[in-house]
């Protein structure tokens, strides 16, 4: 509780020092040598996933890592009748066919979000964190943006975490992706009972990364009873992957 209260009290200062973006920021507990940027899903905020860092801090895991959980802007979402909510991009598909990998991507919205995440990455590099020590990840919509950000990055990022999401820009990602991104390690995970982003779409995305794009380091984990959420086994698998990436 004392650790949480200290972080809560110092949050405004940490936000100013760590990133100019609207975000929940958890600083490194020791010397800052790595950064993990994680993007939430549609309708959520960065606070929804900040418990990842709280769990690590309580167990003294990744003390050298600063965690940044950005907040998506509030925008109208077409598939929800134009209702405004936090989103990294619009979902243009109707509810009857969402999410469908063949649906039209909100290219402008996705590109804006990629640019925003690249700005956060740039700030970390300017603070002396090597790109190889920066991991970008996300859940659902955040997963789609994390994948696109990593695959189009000119920097050799340390890794990409892709949870319960899919690969967007399928018709053009081969032309957009950078040569340096081919060696970025990717952790992909998906629940087999996901009713929102269907398991088959996650699996198709993984296959495209490996078979069509030639991504060299993809770790693929599946969970039999998991719906559109996360569970302890998934978090443990992600933790083990992170340990390997940050020790490499």
JSON list of C-alpha atoms in Angstrom, two decimals:
[
{"chain": "A", "resi": 1, "resn": "UNK", "atom": "CA", "xyz": [0.00, 0.00, 0.00]},
{"chain": "A", "resi": 2, "resn": "UNK", "atom": "CA", "xyz": [2.83, 2.40, 0.83]},
{"chain": "A", "resi": 3, "resn": "UNK", "atom": "CA", "xyz": [4.46, 1.81, -2.57]},
{"chain": "A", "resi": 4, "resn": "UNK", "atom": "CA", "xyz": [1.15, 2.48, -4.32]},
{"chain": "A", "resi": 5, "resn": "UNK", "atom": "CA", "xyz": [0.55, 5.67, -2.32]},
{"chain": "A", "resi": 6, "resn": "UNK", "atom": "CA", "xyz": [4.04, 6.92, -3.15]},
{"chain": "A", "resi": 7, "resn": "UNK", "atom": "CA", "xyz": [3.49, 6.32, -6.86]},
{"chain": "A", "resi": 8, "resn": "UNK", "atom": "CA", "xyz": [0.07, 7.97, -6.71]},
{"chain": "A", "resi": 9, "resn": "UNK", "atom": "CA", "xyz": [1.41, 11.06, -4.96]},
{"chain": "A", "resi": 10, "resn": "UNK", "atom": "CA", "xyz": [4.30, 11.52, -7.40]},
{"chain": "A", "resi": 11, "resn": "UNK", "atom": "CA", "xyz": [2.29, 10.80, -10.56]},
{"chain": "A", "resi": 12, "resn": "UNK", "atom": "CA", "xyz": [2.07, 14.39, -11.89]},
{"chain": "A", "resi": 13, "resn": "UNK", "atom": "CA", "xyz": [5.85, 14.79, -11.65]},
{"chain": "A", "resi": 14, "resn": "UNK", "atom": "CA", "xyz": [6.44, 11.39, -13.22]},
{"chain": "A", "resi": 15, "resn": "UNK", "atom": "CA", "xyz": [4.12, 12.18, -16.11]},
{"chain": "A", "resi": 16, "resn": "UNK", "atom": "CA", "xyz": [6.05, 15.33, -16.82]},
{"chain": "A", "resi": 17, "resn": "UNK", "atom": "CA", "xyz": [9.41, 13.62, -16.64]},
{"chain": "A", "resi": 18, "resn": "UNK", "atom": "CA", "xyz": [8.65, 10.35, -18.44]},
{"chain": "A", "resi": 19, "resn": "UNK", "atom": "CA", "xyz": [6.38, 11.29, -21.34]},
{"chain": "A", "resi": 20, "resn": "UNK", "atom": "CA", "xyz": [4.38, 14.20, -22.70]},
{"chain": "A", "resi": 21, "resn": "UNK", "atom": "CA", "xyz": [1.51, 11.84, -23.56]},
{"chain": "A", "resi": 22, "resn": "UNK", "atom": "CA", "xyz": [-1.60, 11.34, -21.44]},
{"chain": "A", "resi": 23, "resn": "UNK", "atom": "CA", "xyz": [-0.72, 8.13, -19.64]},
{"chain": "A", "resi": 24, "resn": "UNK", "atom": "CA", "xyz": [-0.39, 6.20, -16.42]},
{"chain": "A", "resi": 25, "resn": "UNK", "atom": "CA", "xyz": [3.34, 6.06, -15.69]},
{"chain": "A", "resi": 26, "resn": "UNK", "atom": "CA", "xyz": [5.11, 3.74, -13.26]},
{"chain": "A", "resi": 27, "resn": "UNK", "atom": "CA", "xyz": [8.82, 4.61, -12.97]},
{"chain": "A", "resi": 28, "resn": "UNK", "atom": "CA", "xyz": [11.64, 2.14, -12.70]},
{"chain": "A", "resi": 29, "resn": "UNK", "atom": "CA", "xyz": [12.30, 1.08, -9.11]},
{"chain": "A", "resi": 30, "resn": "UNK", "atom": "CA", "xyz": [16.05, 1.04, -9.74]},
{"chain": "A", "resi": 31, "resn": "UNK", "atom": "CA", "xyz": [18.18, 2.56, -12.51]},
{"chain": "A", "resi": 32, "resn": "UNK", "atom": "CA", "xyz": [15.95, 3.00, -15.54]},
{"chain": "A", "resi": 33, "resn": "UNK", "atom": "CA", "xyz": [17.34, 0.88, -18.40]},
{"chain": "A", "resi": 34, "resn": "UNK", "atom": "CA", "xyz": [14.20, -0.34, -20.20]},
{"chain": "A", "resi": 35, "resn": "UNK", "atom": "CA", "xyz": [10.64, 0.77, -20.96]},
{"chain": "A", "resi": 36, "resn": "UNK", "atom": "CA", "xyz": [7.43, -1.17, -21.53]},
{"chain": "A", "resi": 37, "resn": "UNK", "atom": "CA", "xyz": [4.63, 0.73, -23.34]},
{"chain": "A", "resi": 38, "resn": "UNK", "atom": "CA", "xyz": [1.25, -1.02, -23.22]},
{"chain": "A", "resi": 39, "resn": "UNK", "atom": "CA", "xyz": [-1.92, 0.05, -25.05]},
{"chain": "A", "resi": 40, "resn": "UNK", "atom": "CA", "xyz": [-5.41, -0.72, -23.75]},
{"chain": "A", "resi": 41, "resn": "UNK", "atom": "CA", "xyz": [-8.42, -1.88, -25.75]},
{"chain": "A", "resi": 42, "resn": "UNK", "atom": "CA", "xyz": [-11.52, -0.06, -26.99]},
{"chain": "A", "resi": 43, "resn": "UNK", "atom": "CA", "xyz": [-13.45, 1.80, -24.28]},
{"chain": "A", "resi": 44, "resn": "UNK", "atom": "CA", "xyz": [-10.74, 1.33, -21.67]},
{"chain": "A", "resi": 45, "resn": "UNK", "atom": "CA", "xyz": [-7.95, 3.57, -20.37]},
{"chain": "A", "resi": 46, "resn": "UNK", "atom": "CA", "xyz": [-4.34, 3.04, -19.41]},
{"chain": "A", "resi": 47, "resn": "UNK", "atom": "CA", "xyz": [-5.48, 2.46, -15.83]},
{"chain": "A", "resi": 48, "resn": "UNK", "atom": "CA", "xyz": [-7.16, -0.76, -16.93]},
{"chain": "A", "resi": 49, "resn": "UNK", "atom": "CA", "xyz": [-3.81, -2.47, -17.46]},
{"chain": "A", "resi": 50, "resn": "UNK", "atom": "CA", "xyz": [-1.59, -0.72, -14.94]},
{"chain": "A", "resi": 51, "resn": "UNK", "atom": "CA", "xyz": [-1.99, -3.67, -12.55]},
{"chain": "A", "resi": 52, "resn": "UNK", "atom": "CA", "xyz": [0.63, -5.44, -14.69]},
{"chain": "A", "resi": 53, "resn": "UNK", "atom": "CA", "xyz": [3.29, -3.15, -13.28]},
{"chain": "A", "resi": 54, "resn": "UNK", "atom": "CA", "xyz": [1.87, -3.23, -9.76]},
{"chain": "A", "resi": 55, "resn": "UNK", "atom": "CA", "xyz": [2.16, -7.03, -9.76]},
{"chain": "A", "resi": 56, "resn": "UNK", "atom": "CA", "xyz": [5.74, -6.87, -10.98]},
{"chain": "A", "resi": 57, "resn": "UNK", "atom": "CA", "xyz": [6.68, -4.26, -8.39]},
{"chain": "A", "resi": 58, "resn": "UNK", "atom": "CA", "xyz": [5.25, -6.29, -5.52]},
{"chain": "A", "resi": 59, "resn": "UNK", "atom": "CA", "xyz": [7.35, -9.26, -6.62]},
{"chain": "A", "resi": 60, "resn": "UNK", "atom": "CA", "xyz": [10.44, -7.15, -7.44]},
{"chain": "A", "resi": 61, "resn": "UNK", "atom": "CA", "xyz": [10.29, -8.15, -11.10]},
{"chain": "A", "resi": 62, "resn": "UNK", "atom": "CA", "xyz": [11.62, -5.85, -13.83]},
{"chain": "A", "resi": 63, "resn": "UNK", "atom": "CA", "xyz": [12.68, -3.17, -11.33]},
{"chain": "A", "resi": 64, "resn": "UNK", "atom": "CA", "xyz": [14.79, -1.58, -14.07]},
{"chain": "A", "resi": 65, "resn": "UNK", "atom": "CA", "xyz": [11.75, -1.15, -16.34]},
{"chain": "A", "resi": 66, "resn": "UNK", "atom": "CA", "xyz": [9.54, 1.94, -16.50]},
{"chain": "A", "resi": 67, "resn": "UNK", "atom": "CA", "xyz": [5.94, 1.22, -17.53]},
{"chain": "A", "resi": 68, "resn": "UNK", "atom": "CA", "xyz": [3.85, 3.59, -19.63]},
{"chain": "A", "resi": 69, "resn": "UNK", "atom": "CA", "xyz": [0.12, 2.96, -20.14]},
{"chain": "A", "resi": 70, "resn": "UNK", "atom": "CA", "xyz": [-1.13, 5.62, -22.58]},
{"chain": "A", "resi": 71, "resn": "UNK", "atom": "CA", "xyz": [-4.76, 6.74, -22.74]},
{"chain": "A", "resi": 72, "resn": "UNK", "atom": "CA", "xyz": [-6.40, 6.61, -26.19]},
{"chain": "A", "resi": 73, "resn": "UNK", "atom": "CA", "xyz": [-8.29, 9.75, -27.29]},
{"chain": "A", "resi": 74, "resn": "UNK", "atom": "CA", "xyz": [-12.09, 9.80, -27.02]},
{"chain": "A", "resi": 75, "resn": "UNK", "atom": "CA", "xyz": [-13.53, 9.41, -30.52]},
{"chain": "A", "resi": 76, "resn": "UNK", "atom": "CA", "xyz": [-16.84, 8.38, -32.17]},
{"chain": "A", "resi": 77, "resn": "UNK", "atom": "CA", "xyz": [-16.99, 4.62, -32.83]},
{"chain": "A", "resi": 78, "resn": "UNK", "atom": "CA", "xyz": [-19.10, 3.78, -35.88]},
{"chain": "A", "resi": 79, "resn": "UNK", "atom": "CA", "xyz": [-19.95, 0.19, -34.91]},
{"chain": "A", "resi": 80, "resn": "UNK", "atom": "CA", "xyz": [-21.35, 1.51, -31.61]},
{"chain": "A", "resi": 81, "resn": "UNK", "atom": "CA", "xyz": [-23.69, 3.98, -33.28]},
{"chain": "A", "resi": 82, "resn": "UNK", "atom": "CA", "xyz": [-21.19, 6.81, -33.19]},
{"chain": "A", "resi": 83, "resn": "UNK", "atom": "CA", "xyz": [-20.90, 6.74, -29.40]},
{"chain": "A", "resi": 84, "resn": "UNK", "atom": "CA", "xyz": [-17.78, 8.50, -28.19]},
{"chain": "A", "resi": 85, "resn": "UNK", "atom": "CA", "xyz": [-15.32, 6.42, -26.18]},
{"chain": "A", "resi": 86, "resn": "UNK", "atom": "CA", "xyz": [-11.58, 5.90, -25.79]},
{"chain": "A", "resi": 87, "resn": "UNK", "atom": "CA", "xyz": [-10.29, 4.29, -28.97]},
{"chain": "A", "resi": 88, "resn": "UNK", "atom": "CA", "xyz": [-7.06, 4.07, -30.92]},
{"chain": "A", "resi": 89, "resn": "UNK", "atom": "CA", "xyz": [-9.06, 4.11, -34.17]},
{"chain": "A", "resi": 90, "resn": "UNK", "atom": "CA", "xyz": [-12.64, 3.88, -35.39]},
{"chain": "A", "resi": 91, "resn": "UNK", "atom": "CA", "xyz": [-14.28, 0.50, -35.93]},
{"chain": "A", "resi": 92, "resn": "UNK", "atom": "CA", "xyz": [-16.02, 1.03, -39.25]},
{"chain": "A", "resi": 93, "resn": "UNK", "atom": "CA", "xyz": [-17.48, -2.48, -39.53]},
{"chain": "A", "resi": 94, "resn": "UNK", "atom": "CA", "xyz": [-21.05, -3.09, -38.40]},
{"chain": "A", "resi": 95, "resn": "UNK", "atom": "CA", "xyz": [-21.62, -5.04, -35.20]},
{"chain": "A", "resi": 96, "resn": "UNK", "atom": "CA", "xyz": [-22.83, -7.97, -37.29]},
{"chain": "A", "resi": 97, "resn": "UNK", "atom": "CA", "xyz": [-19.42, -8.45, -38.87]},
{"chain": "A", "resi": 98, "resn": "UNK", "atom": "CA", "xyz": [-17.06, -6.90, -36.30]},
{"chain": "A", "resi": 99, "resn": "UNK", "atom": "CA", "xyz": [-14.23, -7.66, -36.05]},
{"chain": "A", "resi": 100, "resn": "UNK", "atom": "CA", "xyz": [-13.73, -8.94, -39.58]},
{"chain": "A", "resi": 101, "resn": "UNK", "atom": "CA", "xyz": [-10.25, -8.89, -41.02]},
{"chain": "A", "resi": 102, "resn": "UNK", "atom": "CA", "xyz": [-11.67, -8.06, -44.43]},
{"chain": "A", "resi": 103, "resn": "UNK", "atom": "CA", "xyz": [-13.45, -4.96, -43.14]},
{"chain": "A", "resi": 104, "resn": "UNK", "atom": "CA", "xyz": [-12.16, -1.51, -44.00]},
{"chain": "A", "resi": 105, "resn": "UNK", "atom": "CA", "xyz": [-9.44, -0.23, -41.69]},
{"chain": "A", "resi": 106, "resn": "UNK", "atom": "CA", "xyz": [-9.65, 3.28, -40.27]},
{"chain": "A", "resi": 107, "resn": "UNK", "atom": "CA", "xyz": [-6.31, 4.07, -41.87]},
{"chain": "A", "resi": 108, "resn": "UNK", "atom": "CA", "xyz": [-6.18, 7.71, -40.78]},
{"chain": "A", "resi": 109, "resn": "UNK", "atom": "CA", "xyz": [-6.99, 6.84, -37.18]},
{"chain": "A", "resi": 110, "resn": "UNK", "atom": "CA", "xyz": [-4.47, 4.03, -37.07]},
{"chain": "A", "resi": 111, "resn": "UNK", "atom": "CA", "xyz": [-1.73, 6.19, -38.54]},
{"chain": "A", "resi": 112, "resn": "UNK", "atom": "CA", "xyz": [-2.42, 8.90, -35.95]},
{"chain": "A", "resi": 113, "resn": "UNK", "atom": "CA", "xyz": [-2.12, 6.38, -33.15]},
{"chain": "A", "resi": 114, "resn": "UNK", "atom": "CA", "xyz": [1.07, 4.88, -34.59]},
{"chain": "A", "resi": 115, "resn": "UNK", "atom": "CA", "xyz": [2.53, 8.39, -34.72]},
{"chain": "A", "resi": 116, "resn": "UNK", "atom": "CA", "xyz": [1.52, 9.02, -31.09]},
{"chain": "A", "resi": 117, "resn": "UNK", "atom": "CA", "xyz": [3.19, 5.81, -29.89]},
{"chain": "A", "resi": 118, "resn": "UNK", "atom": "CA", "xyz": [6.29, 6.54, -31.95]},
{"chain": "A", "resi": 119, "resn": "UNK", "atom": "CA", "xyz": [6.48, 9.91, -30.20]},
{"chain": "A", "resi": 120, "resn": "UNK", "atom": "CA", "xyz": [6.52, 8.13, -26.82]},
{"chain": "A", "resi": 121, "resn": "UNK", "atom": "CA", "xyz": [9.23, 5.77, -28.09]},
{"chain": "A", "resi": 122, "resn": "UNK", "atom": "CA", "xyz": [11.22, 8.75, -29.32]},
{"chain": "A", "resi": 123, "resn": "UNK", "atom": "CA", "xyz": [11.01, 10.39, -25.91]},
{"chain": "A", "resi": 124, "resn": "UNK", "atom": "CA", "xyz": [12.38, 7.26, -24.29]},
{"chain": "A", "resi": 125, "resn": "UNK", "atom": "CA", "xyz": [15.26, 7.09, -26.76]},
{"chain": "A", "resi": 126, "resn": "UNK", "atom": "CA", "xyz": [16.01, 10.76, -26.08]},
{"chain": "A", "resi": 127, "resn": "UNK", "atom": "CA", "xyz": [16.22, 9.89, -22.37]},
{"chain": "A", "resi": 128, "resn": "UNK", "atom": "CA", "xyz": [18.94, 7.36, -23.15]},
{"chain": "A", "resi": 129, "resn": "UNK", "atom": "CA", "xyz": [16.92, 4.13, -23.36]},
{"chain": "A", "resi": 130, "resn": "UNK", "atom": "CA", "xyz": [18.21, 2.02, -26.28]},
{"chain": "A", "resi": 131, "resn": "UNK", "atom": "CA", "xyz": [15.46, 0.98, -28.75]},
{"chain": "A", "resi": 132, "resn": "UNK", "atom": "CA", "xyz": [16.45, -2.63, -28.10]},
{"chain": "A", "resi": 133, "resn": "UNK", "atom": "CA", "xyz": [15.29, -2.10, -24.49]},
{"chain": "A", "resi": 134, "resn": "UNK", "atom": "CA", "xyz": [11.85, -0.77, -25.42]},
{"chain": "A", "resi": 135, "resn": "UNK", "atom": "CA", "xyz": [8.87, -3.13, -25.66]},
{"chain": "A", "resi": 136, "resn": "UNK", "atom": "CA", "xyz": [5.56, -1.97, -27.11]},
{"chain": "A", "resi": 137, "resn": "UNK", "atom": "CA", "xyz": [2.45, -4.04, -26.49]},
{"chain": "A", "resi": 138, "resn": "UNK", "atom": "CA", "xyz": [-1.30, -3.95, -26.40]},
{"chain": "A", "resi": 139, "resn": "UNK", "atom": "CA", "xyz": [-4.62, -5.70, -25.96]},
{"chain": "A", "resi": 140, "resn": "UNK", "atom": "CA", "xyz": [-7.32, -5.91, -28.68]},
{"chain": "A", "resi": 141, "resn": "UNK", "atom": "CA", "xyz": [-7.29, -2.49, -30.45]},
{"chain": "A", "resi": 142, "resn": "UNK", "atom": "CA", "xyz": [-4.07, -1.75, -28.60]},
{"chain": "A", "resi": 143, "resn": "UNK", "atom": "CA", "xyz": [-2.62, -4.99, -29.95]},
{"chain": "A", "resi": 144, "resn": "UNK", "atom": "CA", "xyz": [-3.34, -3.91, -33.53]},
{"chain": "A", "resi": 145, "resn": "UNK", "atom": "CA", "xyz": [-1.57, -0.58, -32.99]},
{"chain": "A", "resi": 146, "resn": "UNK", "atom": "CA", "xyz": [1.35, -2.20, -31.17]},
{"chain": "A", "resi": 147, "resn": "UNK", "atom": "CA", "xyz": [1.89, -4.61, -34.08]},
{"chain": "A", "resi": 148, "resn": "UNK", "atom": "CA", "xyz": [1.71, -1.85, -36.68]},
{"chain": "A", "resi": 149, "resn": "UNK", "atom": "CA", "xyz": [4.01, 0.42, -34.66]},
{"chain": "A", "resi": 150, "resn": "UNK", "atom": "CA", "xyz": [6.64, -2.29, -34.27]},
{"chain": "A", "resi": 151, "resn": "UNK", "atom": "CA", "xyz": [6.45, -3.60, -37.83]},
{"chain": "A", "resi": 152, "resn": "UNK", "atom": "CA", "xyz": [6.80, -0.13, -39.36]},
{"chain": "A", "resi": 153, "resn": "UNK", "atom": "CA", "xyz": [9.45, 1.11, -36.93]},
{"chain": "A", "resi": 154, "resn": "UNK", "atom": "CA", "xyz": [12.81, 2.30, -38.18]},
{"chain": "A", "resi": 155, "resn": "UNK", "atom": "CA", "xyz": [14.19, 1.44, -34.75]},
{"chain": "A", "resi": 156, "resn": "UNK", "atom": "CA", "xyz": [15.19, -2.10, -33.68]},
{"chain": "A", "resi": 157, "resn": "UNK", "atom": "CA", "xyz": [12.71, -2.37, -30.82]},
{"chain": "A", "resi": 158, "resn": "UNK", "atom": "CA", "xyz": [13.20, -4.92, -28.08]},
{"chain": "A", "resi": 159, "resn": "UNK", "atom": "CA", "xyz": [9.88, -6.63, -28.65]},
{"chain": "A", "resi": 160, "resn": "UNK", "atom": "CA", "xyz": [6.15, -6.51, -29.35]},
{"chain": "A", "resi": 161, "resn": "UNK", "atom": "CA", "xyz": [3.44, -7.94, -27.09]},
{"chain": "A", "resi": 162, "resn": "UNK", "atom": "CA", "xyz": [0.21, -8.73, -28.97]},
{"chain": "A", "resi": 163, "resn": "UNK", "atom": "CA", "xyz": [-2.69, -9.92, -26.80]},
{"chain": "A", "resi": 164, "resn": "UNK", "atom": "CA", "xyz": [-6.14, -10.88, -28.16]},
{"chain": "A", "resi": 165, "resn": "UNK", "atom": "CA", "xyz": [-5.78, -8.76, -31.27]},
{"chain": "A", "resi": 166, "resn": "UNK", "atom": "CA", "xyz": [-5.11, -8.93, -34.96]},
{"chain": "A", "resi": 167, "resn": "UNK", "atom": "CA", "xyz": [-2.87, -7.62, -37.73]},
{"chain": "A", "resi": 168, "resn": "UNK", "atom": "CA", "xyz": [-4.40, -4.65, -39.57]},
{"chain": "A", "resi": 169, "resn": "UNK", "atom": "CA", "xyz": [-3.38, -3.22, -42.97]},
{"chain": "A", "resi": 170, "resn": "UNK", "atom": "CA", "xyz": [-3.20, -6.79, -44.25]},
{"chain": "A", "resi": 171, "resn": "UNK", "atom": "CA", "xyz": [-3.21, -5.66, -47.89]},
{"chain": "A", "resi": 172, "resn": "UNK", "atom": "CA", "xyz": [-0.32, -3.23, -47.46]},
{"chain": "A", "resi": 173, "resn": "UNK", "atom": "CA", "xyz": [1.69, -4.25, -44.40]},
{"chain": "A", "resi": 174, "resn": "UNK", "atom": "CA", "xyz": [4.24, -6.09, -46.57]},
{"chain": "A", "resi": 175, "resn": "UNK", "atom": "CA", "xyz": [5.08, -2.78, -48.23]},
{"chain": "A", "resi": 176, "resn": "UNK", "atom": "CA", "xyz": [4.93, -0.76, -45.00]},
{"chain": "A", "resi": 177, "resn": "UNK", "atom": "CA", "xyz": [7.03, -2.96, -42.74]},
{"chain": "A", "resi": 178, "resn": "UNK", "atom": "CA", "xyz": [10.71, -2.14, -42.32]},
{"chain": "A", "resi": 179, "resn": "UNK", "atom": "CA", "xyz": [13.69, -4.41, -42.78]},
{"chain": "A", "resi": 180, "resn": "UNK", "atom": "CA", "xyz": [14.83, -3.88, -39.19]},
{"chain": "A", "resi": 181, "resn": "UNK", "atom": "CA", "xyz": [11.45, -5.02, -37.87]},
{"chain": "A", "resi": 182, "resn": "UNK", "atom": "CA", "xyz": [11.91, -8.57, -39.18]},
{"chain": "A", "resi": 183, "resn": "UNK", "atom": "CA", "xyz": [14.10, -9.45, -36.21]},
{"chain": "A", "resi": 184, "resn": "UNK", "atom": "CA", "xyz": [11.91, -7.90, -33.50]},
{"chain": "A", "resi": 185, "resn": "UNK", "atom": "CA", "xyz": [10.68, -10.64, -31.11]},
{"chain": "A", "resi": 186, "resn": "UNK", "atom": "CA", "xyz": [6.89, -10.87, -30.91]},
{"chain": "A", "resi": 187, "resn": "UNK", "atom": "CA", "xyz": [4.81, -12.46, -28.16]},
{"chain": "A", "resi": 188, "resn": "UNK", "atom": "CA", "xyz": [1.30, -13.23, -29.46]},
{"chain": "A", "resi": 189, "resn": "UNK", "atom": "CA", "xyz": [-1.41, -14.76, -27.27]},
{"chain": "A", "resi": 190, "resn": "UNK", "atom": "CA", "xyz": [-5.11, -15.42, -27.78]},
{"chain": "A", "resi": 191, "resn": "UNK", "atom": "CA", "xyz": [-7.99, -17.13, -26.01]},
{"chain": "A", "resi": 192, "resn": "UNK", "atom": "CA", "xyz": [-9.73, -19.86, -27.99]},
{"chain": "A", "resi": 193, "resn": "UNK", "atom": "CA", "xyz": [-13.15, -18.77, -26.70]},
{"chain": "A", "resi": 194, "resn": "UNK", "atom": "CA", "xyz": [-12.74, -15.10, -27.62]},
{"chain": "A", "resi": 195, "resn": "UNK", "atom": "CA", "xyz": [-16.17, -13.86, -28.84]},
{"chain": "A", "resi": 196, "resn": "UNK", "atom": "CA", "xyz": [-14.95, -10.39, -29.84]},
{"chain": "A", "resi": 197, "resn": "UNK", "atom": "CA", "xyz": [-11.69, -10.80, -31.74]},
{"chain": "A", "resi": 198, "resn": "UNK", "atom": "CA", "xyz": [-12.16, -14.36, -32.89]},
{"chain": "A", "resi": 199, "resn": "UNK", "atom": "CA", "xyz": [-9.39, -16.83, -32.19]},
{"chain": "A", "resi": 200, "resn": "UNK", "atom": "CA", "xyz": [-9.21, -17.67, -35.91]},
{"chain": "A", "resi": 201, "resn": "UNK", "atom": "CA", "xyz": [-8.39, -14.03, -36.72]},
{"chain": "A", "resi": 202, "resn": "UNK", "atom": "CA", "xyz": [-5.56, -13.99, -34.20]},
{"chain": "A", "resi": 203, "resn": "UNK", "atom": "CA", "xyz": [-4.24, -17.25, -35.63]},
{"chain": "A", "resi": 204, "resn": "UNK", "atom": "CA", "xyz": [-4.51, -15.93, -39.20]},
{"chain": "A", "resi": 205, "resn": "UNK", "atom": "CA", "xyz": [-2.54, -12.87, -38.13]},
{"chain": "A", "resi": 206, "resn": "UNK", "atom": "CA", "xyz": [0.17, -15.04, -36.60]},
{"chain": "A", "resi": 207, "resn": "UNK", "atom": "CA", "xyz": [0.35, -17.14, -39.75]},
{"chain": "A", "resi": 208, "resn": "UNK", "atom": "CA", "xyz": [0.65, -14.05, -41.92]},
{"chain": "A", "resi": 209, "resn": "UNK", "atom": "CA", "xyz": [3.50, -12.73, -39.79]},
{"chain": "A", "resi": 210, "resn": "UNK", "atom": "CA", "xyz": [5.40, -15.99, -39.98]},
{"chain": "A", "resi": 211, "resn": "UNK", "atom": "CA", "xyz": [4.54, -17.38, -43.41]},
{"chain": "A", "resi": 212, "resn": "UNK", "atom": "CA", "xyz": [4.00, -14.28, -45.56]},
{"chain": "A", "resi": 213, "resn": "UNK", "atom": "CA", "xyz": [6.06, -11.59, -43.84]},
{"chain": "A", "resi": 214, "resn": "UNK", "atom": "CA", "xyz": [8.88, -13.86, -42.68]},
{"chain": "A", "resi": 215, "resn": "UNK", "atom": "CA", "xyz": [8.89, -12.58, -39.12]},
{"chain": "A", "resi": 216, "resn": "UNK", "atom": "CA", "xyz": [11.76, -14.44, -37.50]},
{"chain": "A", "resi": 217, "resn": "UNK", "atom": "CA", "xyz": [10.90, -14.53, -33.78]},
{"chain": "A", "resi": 218, "resn": "UNK", "atom": "CA", "xyz": [7.22, -15.10, -33.07]},
{"chain": "A", "resi": 219, "resn": "UNK", "atom": "CA", "xyz": [6.10, -16.80, -29.86]},
{"chain": "A", "resi": 220, "resn": "UNK", "atom": "CA", "xyz": [2.47, -17.97, -30.13]},
{"chain": "A", "resi": 221, "resn": "UNK", "atom": "CA", "xyz": [0.47, -18.97, -27.05]},
{"chain": "A", "resi": 222, "resn": "UNK", "atom": "CA", "xyz": [-3.17, -20.08, -26.88]},
{"chain": "A", "resi": 223, "resn": "UNK", "atom": "CA", "xyz": [-5.54, -20.62, -23.95]},
{"chain": "A", "resi": 224, "resn": "UNK", "atom": "CA", "xyz": [-8.42, -23.09, -24.20]},
{"chain": "A", "resi": 225, "resn": "UNK", "atom": "CA", "xyz": [-10.96, -21.43, -21.88]},
{"chain": "A", "resi": 226, "resn": "UNK", "atom": "CA", "xyz": [-9.98, -17.78, -22.23]},
{"chain": "A", "resi": 227, "resn": "UNK", "atom": "CA", "xyz": [-12.46, -15.29, -23.71]},
{"chain": "A", "resi": 228, "resn": "UNK", "atom": "CA", "xyz": [-11.67, -11.64, -24.63]},
{"chain": "A", "resi": 229, "resn": "UNK", "atom": "CA", "xyz": [-9.56, -11.06, -21.56]},
{"chain": "A", "resi": 230, "resn": "UNK", "atom": "CA", "xyz": [-6.31, -12.13, -19.90]},
{"chain": "A", "resi": 231, "resn": "UNK", "atom": "CA", "xyz": [-5.59, -14.78, -17.31]},
{"chain": "A", "resi": 232, "resn": "UNK", "atom": "CA", "xyz": [-2.78, -15.72, -14.95]},
{"chain": "A", "resi": 233, "resn": "UNK", "atom": "CA", "xyz": [-1.21, -18.26, -17.29]},
{"chain": "A", "resi": 234, "resn": "UNK", "atom": "CA", "xyz": [-1.04, -15.70, -20.09]},
{"chain": "A", "resi": 235, "resn": "UNK", "atom": "CA", "xyz": [0.57, -13.15, -17.79]},
{"chain": "A", "resi": 236, "resn": "UNK", "atom": "CA", "xyz": [3.07, -15.75, -16.62]},
{"chain": "A", "resi": 237, "resn": "UNK", "atom": "CA", "xyz": [3.91, -16.64, -20.22]},
{"chain": "A", "resi": 238, "resn": "UNK", "atom": "CA", "xyz": [4.35, -12.98, -21.08]},
{"chain": "A", "resi": 239, "resn": "UNK", "atom": "CA", "xyz": [6.59, -12.49, -18.05]},
{"chain": "A", "resi": 240, "resn": "UNK", "atom": "CA", "xyz": [8.82, -15.40, -19.07]},
{"chain": "A", "resi": 241, "resn": "UNK", "atom": "CA", "xyz": [9.07, -14.00, -22.61]},
{"chain": "A", "resi": 242, "resn": "UNK", "atom": "CA", "xyz": [9.93, -10.54, -21.26]},
{"chain": "A", "resi": 243, "resn": "UNK", "atom": "CA", "xyz": [12.68, -12.00, -19.10]},
{"chain": "A", "resi": 244, "resn": "UNK", "atom": "CA", "xyz": [14.24, -13.60, -22.17]},
{"chain": "A", "resi": 245, "resn": "UNK", "atom": "CA", "xyz": [13.95, -10.46, -24.28]},
{"chain": "A", "resi": 246, "resn": "UNK", "atom": "CA", "xyz": [15.34, -8.09, -21.67]},
{"chain": "A", "resi": 247, "resn": "UNK", "atom": "CA", "xyz": [18.24, -10.41, -20.82]},
{"chain": "A", "resi": 248, "resn": "UNK", "atom": "CA", "xyz": [19.19, -10.94, -24.47]}
]
